[in-house]
Short mmCIF file of C-alpha atoms and ligand atoms in Angstrom, two decimals:
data_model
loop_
_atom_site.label_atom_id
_atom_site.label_comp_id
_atom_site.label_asym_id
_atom_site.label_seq_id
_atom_site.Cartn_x
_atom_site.Cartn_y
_atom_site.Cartn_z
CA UNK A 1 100.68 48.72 147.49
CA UNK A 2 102.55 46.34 144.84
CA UNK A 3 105.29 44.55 146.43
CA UNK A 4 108.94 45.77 145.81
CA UNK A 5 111.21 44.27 142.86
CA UNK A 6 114.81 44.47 142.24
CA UNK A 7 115.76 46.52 139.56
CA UNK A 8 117.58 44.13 137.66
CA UNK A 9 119.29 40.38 137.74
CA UNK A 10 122.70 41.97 138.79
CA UNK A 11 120.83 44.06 141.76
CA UNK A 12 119.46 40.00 142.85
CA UNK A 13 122.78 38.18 142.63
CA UNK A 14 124.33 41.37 144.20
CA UNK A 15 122.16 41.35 147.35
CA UNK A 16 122.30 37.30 147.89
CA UNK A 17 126.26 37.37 147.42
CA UNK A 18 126.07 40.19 149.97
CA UNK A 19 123.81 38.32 152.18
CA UNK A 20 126.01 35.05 151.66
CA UNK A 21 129.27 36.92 152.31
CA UNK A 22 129.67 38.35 155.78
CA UNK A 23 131.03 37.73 159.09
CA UNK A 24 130.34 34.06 158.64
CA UNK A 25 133.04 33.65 156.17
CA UNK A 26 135.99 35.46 158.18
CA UNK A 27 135.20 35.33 161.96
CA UNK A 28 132.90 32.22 162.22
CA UNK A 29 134.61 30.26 159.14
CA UNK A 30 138.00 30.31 160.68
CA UNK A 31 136.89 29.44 164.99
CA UNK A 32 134.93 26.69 163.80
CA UNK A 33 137.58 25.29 161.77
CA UNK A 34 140.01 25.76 164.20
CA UNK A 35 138.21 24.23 166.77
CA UNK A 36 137.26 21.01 164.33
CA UNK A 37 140.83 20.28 163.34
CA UNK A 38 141.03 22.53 160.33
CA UNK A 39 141.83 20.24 157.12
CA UNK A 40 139.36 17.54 157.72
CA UNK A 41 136.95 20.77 158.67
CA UNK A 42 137.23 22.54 155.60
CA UNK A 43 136.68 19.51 153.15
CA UNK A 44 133.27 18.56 154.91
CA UNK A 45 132.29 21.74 154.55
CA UNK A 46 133.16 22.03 150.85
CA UNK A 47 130.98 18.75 150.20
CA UNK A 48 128.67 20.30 152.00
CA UNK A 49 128.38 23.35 150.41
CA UNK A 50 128.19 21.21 147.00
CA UNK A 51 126.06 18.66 147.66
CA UNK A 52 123.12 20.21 149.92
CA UNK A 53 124.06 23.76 149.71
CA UNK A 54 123.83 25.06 146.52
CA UNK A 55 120.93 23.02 145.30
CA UNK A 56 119.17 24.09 148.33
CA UNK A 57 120.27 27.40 147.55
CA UNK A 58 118.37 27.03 143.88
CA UNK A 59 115.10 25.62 146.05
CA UNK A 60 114.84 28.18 148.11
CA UNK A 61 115.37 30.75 146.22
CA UNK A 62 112.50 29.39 143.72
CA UNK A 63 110.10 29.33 146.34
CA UNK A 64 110.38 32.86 146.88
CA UNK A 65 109.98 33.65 143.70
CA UNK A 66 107.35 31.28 143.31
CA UNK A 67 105.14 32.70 145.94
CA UNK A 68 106.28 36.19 145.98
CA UNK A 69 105.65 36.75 149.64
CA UNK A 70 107.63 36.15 153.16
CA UNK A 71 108.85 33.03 154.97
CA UNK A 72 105.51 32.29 155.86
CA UNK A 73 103.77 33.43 153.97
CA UNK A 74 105.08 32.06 150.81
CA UNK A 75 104.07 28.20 153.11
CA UNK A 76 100.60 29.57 153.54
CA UNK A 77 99.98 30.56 149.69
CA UNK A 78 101.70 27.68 147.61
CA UNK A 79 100.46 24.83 150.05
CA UNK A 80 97.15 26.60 151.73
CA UNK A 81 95.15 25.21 154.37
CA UNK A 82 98.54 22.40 155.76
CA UNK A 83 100.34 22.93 158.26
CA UNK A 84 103.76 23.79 156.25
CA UNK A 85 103.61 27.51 157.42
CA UNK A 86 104.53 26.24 160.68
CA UNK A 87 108.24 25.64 159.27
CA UNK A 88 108.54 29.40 158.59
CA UNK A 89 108.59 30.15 162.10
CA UNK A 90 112.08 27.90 161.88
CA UNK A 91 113.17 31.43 159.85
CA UNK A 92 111.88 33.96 161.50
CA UNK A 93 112.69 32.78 165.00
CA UNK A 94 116.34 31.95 163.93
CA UNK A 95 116.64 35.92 162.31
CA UNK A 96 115.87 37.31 165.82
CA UNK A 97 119.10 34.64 167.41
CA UNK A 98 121.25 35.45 164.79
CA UNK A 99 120.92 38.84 164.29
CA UNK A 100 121.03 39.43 168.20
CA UNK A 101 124.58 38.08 168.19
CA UNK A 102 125.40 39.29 164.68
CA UNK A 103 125.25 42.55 165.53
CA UNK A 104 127.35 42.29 168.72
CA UNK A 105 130.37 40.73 166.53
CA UNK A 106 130.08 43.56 163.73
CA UNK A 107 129.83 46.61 166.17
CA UNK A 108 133.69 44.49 167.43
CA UNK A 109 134.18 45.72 163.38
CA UNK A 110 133.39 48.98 163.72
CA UNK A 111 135.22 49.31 166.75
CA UNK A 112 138.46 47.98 165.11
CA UNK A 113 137.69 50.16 162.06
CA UNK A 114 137.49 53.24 164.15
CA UNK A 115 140.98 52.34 165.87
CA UNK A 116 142.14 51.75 162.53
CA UNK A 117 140.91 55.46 161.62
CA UNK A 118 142.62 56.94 164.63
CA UNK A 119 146.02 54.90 164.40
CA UNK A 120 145.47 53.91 167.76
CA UNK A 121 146.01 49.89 166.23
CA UNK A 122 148.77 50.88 163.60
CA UNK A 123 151.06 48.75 166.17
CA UNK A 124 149.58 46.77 168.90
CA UNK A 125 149.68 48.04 172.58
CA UNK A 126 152.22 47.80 174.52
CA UNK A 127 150.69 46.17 177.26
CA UNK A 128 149.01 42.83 176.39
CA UNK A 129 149.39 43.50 172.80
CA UNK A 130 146.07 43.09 170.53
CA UNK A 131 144.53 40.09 172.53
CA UNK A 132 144.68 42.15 176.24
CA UNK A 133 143.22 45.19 173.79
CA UNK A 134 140.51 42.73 172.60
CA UNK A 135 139.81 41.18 176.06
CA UNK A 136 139.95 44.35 177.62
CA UNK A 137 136.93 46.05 175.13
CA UNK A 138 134.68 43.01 174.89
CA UNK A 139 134.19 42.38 178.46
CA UNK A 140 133.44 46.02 179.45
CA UNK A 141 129.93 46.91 179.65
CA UNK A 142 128.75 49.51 177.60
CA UNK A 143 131.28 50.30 174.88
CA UNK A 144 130.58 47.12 172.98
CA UNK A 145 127.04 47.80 173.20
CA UNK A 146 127.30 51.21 171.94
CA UNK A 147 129.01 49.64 168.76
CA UNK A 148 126.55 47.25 168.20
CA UNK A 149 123.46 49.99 168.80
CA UNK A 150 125.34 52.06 166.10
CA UNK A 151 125.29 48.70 163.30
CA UNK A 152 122.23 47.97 164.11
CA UNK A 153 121.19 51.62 163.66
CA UNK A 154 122.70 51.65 160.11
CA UNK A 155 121.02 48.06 159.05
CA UNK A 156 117.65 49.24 160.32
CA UNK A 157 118.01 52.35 158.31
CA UNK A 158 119.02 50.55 155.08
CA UNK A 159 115.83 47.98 155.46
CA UNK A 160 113.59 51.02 156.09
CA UNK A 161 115.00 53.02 153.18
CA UNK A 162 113.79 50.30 151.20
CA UNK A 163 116.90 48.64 150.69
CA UNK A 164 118.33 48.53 147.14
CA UNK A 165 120.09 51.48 145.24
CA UNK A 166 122.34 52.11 148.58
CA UNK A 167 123.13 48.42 149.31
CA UNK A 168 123.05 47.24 145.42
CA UNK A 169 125.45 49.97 144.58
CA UNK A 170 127.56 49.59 147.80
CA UNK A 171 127.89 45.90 147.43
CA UNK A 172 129.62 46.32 143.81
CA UNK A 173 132.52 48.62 144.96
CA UNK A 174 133.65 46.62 148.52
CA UNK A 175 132.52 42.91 147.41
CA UNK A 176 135.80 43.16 145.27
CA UNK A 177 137.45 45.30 147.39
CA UNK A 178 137.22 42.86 150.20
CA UNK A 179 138.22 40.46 147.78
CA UNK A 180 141.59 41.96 146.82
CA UNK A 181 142.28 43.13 150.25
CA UNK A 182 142.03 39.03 151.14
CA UNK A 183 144.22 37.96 148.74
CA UNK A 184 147.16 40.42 149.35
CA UNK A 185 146.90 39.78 152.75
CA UNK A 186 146.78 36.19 152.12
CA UNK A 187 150.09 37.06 150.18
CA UNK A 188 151.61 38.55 153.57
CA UNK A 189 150.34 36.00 155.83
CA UNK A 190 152.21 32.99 153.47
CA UNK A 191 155.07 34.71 153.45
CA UNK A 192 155.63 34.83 157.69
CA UNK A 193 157.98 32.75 159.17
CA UNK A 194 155.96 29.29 160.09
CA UNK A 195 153.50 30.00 157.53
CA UNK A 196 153.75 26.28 156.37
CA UNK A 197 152.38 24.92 159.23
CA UNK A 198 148.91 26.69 159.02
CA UNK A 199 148.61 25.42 155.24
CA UNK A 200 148.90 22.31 156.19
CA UNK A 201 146.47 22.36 159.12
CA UNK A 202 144.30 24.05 156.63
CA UNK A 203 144.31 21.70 154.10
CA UNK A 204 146.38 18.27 155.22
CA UNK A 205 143.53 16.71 156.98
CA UNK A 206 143.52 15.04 159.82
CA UNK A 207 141.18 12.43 158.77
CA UNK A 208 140.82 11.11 162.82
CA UNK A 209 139.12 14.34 162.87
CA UNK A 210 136.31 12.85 160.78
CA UNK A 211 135.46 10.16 163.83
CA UNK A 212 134.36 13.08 165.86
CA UNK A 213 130.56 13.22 165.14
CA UNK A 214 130.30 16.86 166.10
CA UNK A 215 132.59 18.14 163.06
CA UNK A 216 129.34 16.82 160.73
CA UNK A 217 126.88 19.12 162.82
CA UNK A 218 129.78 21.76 162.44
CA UNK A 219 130.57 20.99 158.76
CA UNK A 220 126.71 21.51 158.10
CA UNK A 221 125.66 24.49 159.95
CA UNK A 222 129.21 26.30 158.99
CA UNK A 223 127.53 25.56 155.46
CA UNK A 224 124.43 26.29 156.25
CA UNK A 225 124.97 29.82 157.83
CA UNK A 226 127.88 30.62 155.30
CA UNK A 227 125.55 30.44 152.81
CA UNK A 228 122.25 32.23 154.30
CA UNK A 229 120.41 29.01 154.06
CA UNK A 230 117.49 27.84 155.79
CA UNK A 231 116.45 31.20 157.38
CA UNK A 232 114.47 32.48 154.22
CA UNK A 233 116.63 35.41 153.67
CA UNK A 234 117.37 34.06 150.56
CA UNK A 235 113.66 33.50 150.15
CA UNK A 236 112.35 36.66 150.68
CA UNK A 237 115.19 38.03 148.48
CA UNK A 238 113.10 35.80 145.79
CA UNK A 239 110.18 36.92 146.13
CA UNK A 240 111.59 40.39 145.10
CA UNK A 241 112.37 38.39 142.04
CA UNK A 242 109.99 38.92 138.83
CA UNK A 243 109.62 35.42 137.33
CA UNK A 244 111.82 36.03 133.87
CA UNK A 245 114.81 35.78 135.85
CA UNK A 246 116.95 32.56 135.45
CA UNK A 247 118.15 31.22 138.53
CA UNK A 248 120.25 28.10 138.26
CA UNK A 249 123.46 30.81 137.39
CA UNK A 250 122.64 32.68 139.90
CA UNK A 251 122.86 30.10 142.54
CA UNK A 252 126.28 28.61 141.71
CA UNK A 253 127.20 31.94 141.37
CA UNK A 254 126.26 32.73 144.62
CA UNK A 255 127.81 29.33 146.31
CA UNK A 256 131.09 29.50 144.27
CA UNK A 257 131.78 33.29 145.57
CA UNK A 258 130.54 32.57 148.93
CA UNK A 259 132.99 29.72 149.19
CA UNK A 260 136.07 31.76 147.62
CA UNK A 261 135.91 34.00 150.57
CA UNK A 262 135.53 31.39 153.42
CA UNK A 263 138.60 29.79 151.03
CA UNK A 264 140.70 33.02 151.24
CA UNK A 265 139.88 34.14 154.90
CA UNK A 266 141.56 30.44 155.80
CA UNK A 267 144.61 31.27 153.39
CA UNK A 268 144.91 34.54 155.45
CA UNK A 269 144.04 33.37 159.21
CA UNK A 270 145.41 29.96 159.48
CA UNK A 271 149.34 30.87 158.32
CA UNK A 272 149.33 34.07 160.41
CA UNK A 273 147.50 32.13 163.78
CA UNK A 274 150.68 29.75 163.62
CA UNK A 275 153.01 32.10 163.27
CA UNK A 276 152.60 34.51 166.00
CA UNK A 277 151.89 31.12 168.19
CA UNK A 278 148.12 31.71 168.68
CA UNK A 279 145.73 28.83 169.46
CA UNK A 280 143.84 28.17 166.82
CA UNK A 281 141.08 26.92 168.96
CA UNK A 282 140.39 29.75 170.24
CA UNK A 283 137.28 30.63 169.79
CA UNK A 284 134.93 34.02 168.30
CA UNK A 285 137.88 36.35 169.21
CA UNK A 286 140.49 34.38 166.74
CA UNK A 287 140.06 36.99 163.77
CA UNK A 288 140.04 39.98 165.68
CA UNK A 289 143.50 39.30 167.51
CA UNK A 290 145.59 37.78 163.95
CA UNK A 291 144.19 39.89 161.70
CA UNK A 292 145.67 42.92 163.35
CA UNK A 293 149.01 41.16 164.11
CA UNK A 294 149.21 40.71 160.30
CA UNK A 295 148.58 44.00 159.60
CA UNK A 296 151.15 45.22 161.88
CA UNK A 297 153.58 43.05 160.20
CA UNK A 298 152.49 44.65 156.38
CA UNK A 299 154.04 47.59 154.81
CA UNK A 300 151.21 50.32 154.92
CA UNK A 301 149.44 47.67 157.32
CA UNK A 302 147.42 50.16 159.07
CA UNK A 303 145.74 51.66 155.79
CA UNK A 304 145.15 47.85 154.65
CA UNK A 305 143.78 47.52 158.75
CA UNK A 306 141.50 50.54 158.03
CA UNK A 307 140.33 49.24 154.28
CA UNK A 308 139.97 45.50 155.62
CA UNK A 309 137.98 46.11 158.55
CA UNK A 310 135.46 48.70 156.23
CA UNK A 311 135.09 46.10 154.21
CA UNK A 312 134.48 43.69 156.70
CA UNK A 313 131.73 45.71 158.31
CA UNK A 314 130.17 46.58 155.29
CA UNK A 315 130.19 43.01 154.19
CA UNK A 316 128.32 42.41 157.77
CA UNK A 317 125.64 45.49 157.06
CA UNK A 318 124.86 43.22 153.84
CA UNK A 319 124.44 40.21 155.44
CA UNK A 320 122.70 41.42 158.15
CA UNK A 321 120.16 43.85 156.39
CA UNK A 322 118.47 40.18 154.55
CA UNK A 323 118.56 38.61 158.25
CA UNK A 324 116.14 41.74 159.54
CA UNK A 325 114.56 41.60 156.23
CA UNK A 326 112.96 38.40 157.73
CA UNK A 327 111.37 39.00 160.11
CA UNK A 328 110.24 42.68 158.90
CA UNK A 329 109.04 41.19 155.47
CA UNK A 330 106.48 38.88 157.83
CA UNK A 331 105.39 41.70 160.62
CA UNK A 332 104.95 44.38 157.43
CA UNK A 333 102.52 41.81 155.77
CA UNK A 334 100.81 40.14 159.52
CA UNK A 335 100.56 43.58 161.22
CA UNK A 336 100.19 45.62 157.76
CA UNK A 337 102.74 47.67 159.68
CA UNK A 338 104.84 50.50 157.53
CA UNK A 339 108.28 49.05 156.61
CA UNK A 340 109.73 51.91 159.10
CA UNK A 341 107.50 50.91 161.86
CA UNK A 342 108.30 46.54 160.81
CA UNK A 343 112.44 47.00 160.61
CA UNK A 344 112.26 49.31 163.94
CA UNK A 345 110.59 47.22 166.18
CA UNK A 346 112.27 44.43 164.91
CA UNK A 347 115.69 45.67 164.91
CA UNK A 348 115.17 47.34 168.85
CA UNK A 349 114.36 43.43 169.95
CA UNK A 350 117.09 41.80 168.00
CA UNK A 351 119.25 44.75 169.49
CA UNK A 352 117.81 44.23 173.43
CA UNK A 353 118.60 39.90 173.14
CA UNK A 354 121.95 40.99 171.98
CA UNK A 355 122.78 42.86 175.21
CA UNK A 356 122.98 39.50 177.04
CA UNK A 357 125.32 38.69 174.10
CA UNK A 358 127.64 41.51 174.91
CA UNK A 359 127.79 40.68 178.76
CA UNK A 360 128.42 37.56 178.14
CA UNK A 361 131.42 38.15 177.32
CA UNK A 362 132.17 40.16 180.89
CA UNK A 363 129.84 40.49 184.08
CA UNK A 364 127.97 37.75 182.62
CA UNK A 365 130.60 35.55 181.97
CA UNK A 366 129.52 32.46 183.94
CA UNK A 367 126.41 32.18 182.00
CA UNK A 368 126.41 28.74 179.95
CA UNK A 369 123.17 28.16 178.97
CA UNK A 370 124.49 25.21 176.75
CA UNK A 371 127.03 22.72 178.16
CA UNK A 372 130.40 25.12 178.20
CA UNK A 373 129.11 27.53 175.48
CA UNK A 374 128.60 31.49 176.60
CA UNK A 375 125.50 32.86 175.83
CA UNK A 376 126.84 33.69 172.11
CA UNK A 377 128.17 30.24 171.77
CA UNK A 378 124.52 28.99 172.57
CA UNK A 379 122.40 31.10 170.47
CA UNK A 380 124.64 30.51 167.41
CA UNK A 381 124.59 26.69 168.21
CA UNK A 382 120.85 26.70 168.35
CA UNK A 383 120.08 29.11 165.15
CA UNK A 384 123.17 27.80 163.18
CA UNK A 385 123.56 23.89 163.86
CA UNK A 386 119.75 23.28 164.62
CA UNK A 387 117.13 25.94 163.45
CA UNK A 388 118.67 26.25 160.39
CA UNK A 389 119.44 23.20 159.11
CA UNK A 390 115.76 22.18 159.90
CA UNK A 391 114.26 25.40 157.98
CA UNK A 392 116.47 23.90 154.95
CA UNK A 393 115.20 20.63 155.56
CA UNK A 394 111.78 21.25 155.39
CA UNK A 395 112.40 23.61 152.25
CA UNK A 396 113.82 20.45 150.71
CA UNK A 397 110.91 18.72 151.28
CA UNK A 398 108.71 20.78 150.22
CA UNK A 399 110.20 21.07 146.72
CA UNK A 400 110.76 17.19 146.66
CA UNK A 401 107.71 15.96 147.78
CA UNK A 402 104.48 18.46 148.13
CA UNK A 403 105.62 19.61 144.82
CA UNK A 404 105.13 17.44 141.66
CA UNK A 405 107.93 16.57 139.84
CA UNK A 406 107.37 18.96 137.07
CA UNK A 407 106.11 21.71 139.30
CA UNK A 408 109.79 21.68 141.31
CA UNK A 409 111.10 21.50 137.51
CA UNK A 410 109.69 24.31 136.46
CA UNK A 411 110.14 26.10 139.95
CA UNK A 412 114.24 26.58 139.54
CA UNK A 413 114.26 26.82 135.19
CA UNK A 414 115.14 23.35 135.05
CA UNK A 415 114.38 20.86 131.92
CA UNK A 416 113.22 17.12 132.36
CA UNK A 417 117.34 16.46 131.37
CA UNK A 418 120.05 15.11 133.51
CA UNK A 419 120.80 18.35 135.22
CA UNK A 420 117.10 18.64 136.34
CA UNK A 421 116.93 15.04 137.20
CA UNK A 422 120.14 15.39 139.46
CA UNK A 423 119.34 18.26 140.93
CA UNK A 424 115.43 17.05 141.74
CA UNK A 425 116.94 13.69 143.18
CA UNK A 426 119.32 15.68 145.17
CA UNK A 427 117.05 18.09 146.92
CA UNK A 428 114.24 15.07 146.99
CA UNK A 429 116.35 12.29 148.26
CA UNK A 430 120.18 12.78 149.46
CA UNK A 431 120.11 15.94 151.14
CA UNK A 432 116.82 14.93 153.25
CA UNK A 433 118.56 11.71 153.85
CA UNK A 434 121.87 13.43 155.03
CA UNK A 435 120.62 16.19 156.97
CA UNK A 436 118.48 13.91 159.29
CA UNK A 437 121.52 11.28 159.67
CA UNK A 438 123.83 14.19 160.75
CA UNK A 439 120.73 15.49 163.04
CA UNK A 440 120.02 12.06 164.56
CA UNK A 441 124.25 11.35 164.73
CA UNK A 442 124.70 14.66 167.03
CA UNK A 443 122.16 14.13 169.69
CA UNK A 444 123.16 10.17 169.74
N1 LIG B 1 125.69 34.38 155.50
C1 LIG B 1 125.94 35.43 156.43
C2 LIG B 1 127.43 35.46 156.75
O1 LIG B 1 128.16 34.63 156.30
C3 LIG B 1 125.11 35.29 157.67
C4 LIG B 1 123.68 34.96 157.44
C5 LIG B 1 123.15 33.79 157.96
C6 LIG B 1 122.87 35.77 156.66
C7 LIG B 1 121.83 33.44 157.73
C8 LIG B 1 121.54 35.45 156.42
C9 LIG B 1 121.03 34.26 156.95
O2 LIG B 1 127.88 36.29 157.46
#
């Protein structure tokens, strides 16, 4: 059977925005930066994103196309008979963490979406207000995991369907939906009483902050997983990728949009978390008790609660679809299982780790596998500040250094000219250089 192709170059950049943008850029942009000081946080990241992300972005991508097969695949047919294939299992092993917890935090979407669809959160209870009606769902046993069977259900069923016309199409009405829906609620949020003081923890930095080593591993894997890096999603969305498709556009593109949302989501979290007194270290729940406090302030907040948290959940389907793509892209090819039978077993697994997820939150509670961390804590520490960070790191050099010079070139559209040259001494030199001092600085 010949192996699937996007339609076009839109239907690409489409799918690897979607993939980028996702629950990364609301929930996990603003805990982590809330947790690392804010200011100082977000600047990091920003260099981050510019220096190693998006010409990683262009590198990974390239391989993909390059080898037009999966994660491991794509190790085992440019560089055959090393042992480079081994660094594909970095990818496929950190799909089956991520998704597992992925899917816990977007069924907490759905569930807010379908209280938004009732009414029931048009004005927050009376009792305990939204963070006792937060705390109160998340440590029960099996509603949460009913929500997260049912977006699991719906990403397994898009990856089986084959994926493109329903995501490609989806993705081009609620990418800018979500977009404008940030930005007037970024307009609501700046204009509550104390608003001033979340700007300025959002972007006054506290340069002490930067002394902390651990805001570097933060800064990187924020990046890192922000941007779908280092897992080979963004791979295997390549290798979909016919070869007369330009890609250095396509991965600014990607980076720059990517980065506008984690940009907005601050504008509309931080303002609103200092205003109604929240801690803004609080942790995964942060978005899920502001956001609706927001909206309750809002004229016609509880449509924009319902449209925001659609969006939000579709923007998670998106992401999470090329995270089971993964692993089902390598079992379909391995296993020359059907892509039914691949993105079903795949998705059940994902779905049966996250369970210890979901009670971790409640009867499980006193699990802390690492240090303090719960059991989501430790699985997105692992994937997100280790796994894939060192998936990106051996991507980097494999374009740097088993490729020639004019082979990596010619990999990403580049000319022999300064861009090229930049970018090649980037990806060959800097980034390896800085991902391994951050690595080594962490566990020091
Ligand atoms: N980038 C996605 C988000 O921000 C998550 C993701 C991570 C997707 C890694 C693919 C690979 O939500």
């Amino acid at each position: 059977m010949a192996r699937e192709q996007w339609g076009t170059k839109l239907g690409f950049m489409l799918a690897a925005m979607g993939s980028a943008v996702g629950l990364g850029n609301i929930w996990r942009f603003s805990f982590v930066a809330g947790n690392n000081g804010g200011g100082a946080f977000l600047l990091l990241y920003l260099v981050f994103v510019f220096l190693i992300g998006i010409p990683l972005l262009l590198a990974e991508v390239s391989i993909g196309r390059k080898a037009k097969s999966d994660v491991i695949g794509s190790y085992q047919k440019l560089a055959p008979g090393t042992p480079w294939f081994l660094t594909g299992f970095f990818g496929v092993f950190s799909a089956f963490l991520i998704l597992s917890f992925y899917a816990v935090v977007a069924g907490w979407s759905l569930y807010y979406l379908f209280h938004y669809v009732t009414g029931d959160f048009f004005q927050a209870p009376a009792e305990g207000g939204y963070e006792g009606a937060f705390g109160g769902f998340i440590t029960q046993e099996w509603q949460p995991l009913f929500w997260s069977a049912l977006f699991m259900t719906m990403t397994i069923v898009i990856v089986f369907s084959g994926v493109k016309k329903g995501i490609e199409t989806a993705n081009k009405v609620f990418m800018p939906l979500l977009a404008l829906l940030l930005l007037a609620l970024a307009g609501v949020s700046l204009s509550l009483d104390g608003s001033m003081e979340g700007l300025s923890f959002l972007f006054q930095p506290d340069w002490s902050a930067l002394t902390q080593p651990s805001i570097y591993v933060q800064a990187l894997g924020q990046a890192f997983f922000s941007l779908s890096l280092g897992m080979g999603a963004l791979l295997t969305y390549g290798s979909y990728l016919s070869d007369d498709k330009r890609l250095p556009g396509a991965a600014v593109g990607i980076g720059l949009m990517d980065t506008f949302f984690a940009v907005i989501s601050g504008i509309v979290i931080f303002p609103a978390v200092f205003a109604f007194n929240i801690d803004p270290s609080s942790g995964p729940p942060l978005v899920f008790i502001t956001l609706p406090s927001i909206f309750e302030q809002m004229p016609l907040g509880g449509i924009a609660g319902l449209l925001f948290f659609f969006a939000l959940s579709l923007a998670a389907l998106s992401s999470a679809i090329s995270i089971l793509e993964v692993p089902t892209a390598y079992f379909m090819r391995l296993f020359r299982w059907s892509r039914t039978k691949a993105s079903v077993i795949v998705g059940a697994i994902m779905f049966f780790l996250g369970i210890s997820v979901s009670l971790g939150f409640g009867i499980w509670s006193g699990i802390t596998p690492i240090g303090e961390r719960n059991i989501l804590d430790s699985m997105d520490y692992i994937a997100s500040n280790i796994l894939l960070p060192l998936g990106g790191l051996s991507m980097a050099l494999f374009v740097g250094w088993y490729f020639t010079k004019a082979t990596a070139l010619k990999a990403v559209d580049f000319g022999d000219n300064v861009i090229g040259n930049v970018w090649y001494g980037l990806v060959k030199y800097l980034l390896p250089v800085m991902i391994i001092i951050i690595f080594i600085s962490s566990v020091l």
